[in-house]
Amino acid sequence: MTGTEPPGLTVDGTGLRCVALLLQLRKAIAGLPPGTVVHVIATDPAAPLDLPAWCHLIGHSYLGPLPEPGPLAYALRIGGEARPVDASRPWHLAP
């Protein structure tokens, strides 16, 4: 299965910097079952680097950029063993 399968959720982070995007993404995916595919729309130029790194840190699978709706869309799959992050700093694991 790839990120091109229909998403269970699409998160629109248009105009958000990656920190705000990750906070919004974390809130949006809370409680989703493992295996759910999430499409993320992100205009921040750092998103292609930050999203895979965040997924690796948290325990989700980064599936890569999507051909549609355009070059600013990415896919990830919710992991079964997701690790909790600090509430105010989504790029740090919770203590």
JSON list of C-alpha atoms in Angstrom, two decimals, residues 43-73:
[
{"chain": "A", "resi": 43, "resn": "THR", "atom": "CA", "xyz": [3.37, 25.12, 1.87]},
{"chain": "A", "resi": 44, "resn": "ASP", "atom": "CA", "xyz": [6.35, 25.50, 4.21]},
{"chain": "A", "resi": 45, "resn": "PRO", "atom": "CA", "xyz": [9.53, 24.81, 2.19]},
{"chain": "A", "resi": 46, "resn": "ALA", "atom": "CA", "xyz": [10.88, 22.77, 5.12]},
{"chain": "A", "resi": 47, "resn": "ALA", "atom": "CA", "xyz": [7.95, 20.31, 5.06]},
{"chain": "A", "resi": 48, "resn": "PRO", "atom": "CA", "xyz": [9.68, 17.77, 2.78]},
{"chain": "A", "resi": 49, "resn": "LEU", "atom": "CA", "xyz": [12.41, 17.48, 5.43]},
{"chain": "A", "resi": 50, "resn": "ASP", "atom": "CA", "xyz": [10.43, 18.00, 8.62]},
{"chain": "A", "resi": 51, "resn": "LEU", "atom": "CA", "xyz": [7.52, 15.63, 7.93]},
{"chain": "A", "resi": 52, "resn": "PRO", "atom": "CA", "xyz": [9.66, 12.50, 7.37]},
{"chain": "A", "resi": 53, "resn": "ALA", "atom": "CA", "xyz": [11.84, 13.34, 10.39]},
{"chain": "A", "resi": 54, "resn": "TRP", "atom": "CA", "xyz": [8.79, 13.90, 12.60]},
{"chain": "A", "resi": 55, "resn": "CYS", "atom": "CA", "xyz": [7.18, 10.66, 11.42]},
{"chain": "A", "resi": 56, "resn": "HIS", "atom": "CA", "xyz": [10.37, 8.75, 12.20]},
{"chain": "A", "resi": 57, "resn": "LEU", "atom": "CA", "xyz": [10.59, 10.34, 15.66]},
{"chain": "A", "resi": 58, "resn": "ILE", "atom": "CA", "xyz": [6.96, 9.64, 16.54]},
{"chain": "A", "resi": 59, "resn": "GLY", "atom": "CA", "xyz": [6.62, 6.18, 15.00]},
{"chain": "A", "resi": 60, "resn": "HIS", "atom": "CA", "xyz": [4.49, 6.91, 11.95]},
{"chain": "A", "resi": 61, "resn": "SER", "atom": "CA", "xyz": [5.40, 5.94, 8.39]},
{"chain": "A", "resi": 62, "resn": "TYR", "atom": "CA", "xyz": [6.19, 8.73, 5.96]},
{"chain": "A", "resi": 63, "resn": "LEU", "atom": "CA", "xyz": [4.85, 7.65, 2.57]},
{"chain": "A", "resi": 64, "resn": "GLY", "atom": "CA", "xyz": [6.22, 10.55, 0.55]},
{"chain": "A", "resi": 65, "resn": "PRO", "atom": "CA", "xyz": [4.98, 13.36, -1.64]},
{"chain": "A", "resi": 66, "resn": "LEU", "atom": "CA", "xyz": [1.73, 12.97, -3.53]},
{"chain": "A", "resi": 67, "resn": "PRO", "atom": "CA", "xyz": [1.26, 13.71, -7.21]},
{"chain": "A", "resi": 68, "resn": "GLU", "atom": "CA", "xyz": [-2.20, 15.18, -6.48]},
{"chain": "A", "resi": 69, "resn": "PRO", "atom": "CA", "xyz": [-3.46, 17.71, -5.59]},
{"chain": "A", "resi": 70, "resn": "GLY", "atom": "CA", "xyz": [0.01, 19.08, -6.29]},
{"chain": "A", "resi": 71, "resn": "PRO", "atom": "CA", "xyz": [3.65, 19.19, -5.24]},
{"chain": "A", "resi": 72, "resn": "LEU", "atom": "CA", "xyz": [2.76, 20.46, -1.77]},
{"chain": "A", "resi": 73, "resn": "ALA", "atom": "CA", "xyz": [0.90, 17.35, -0.59]}
]
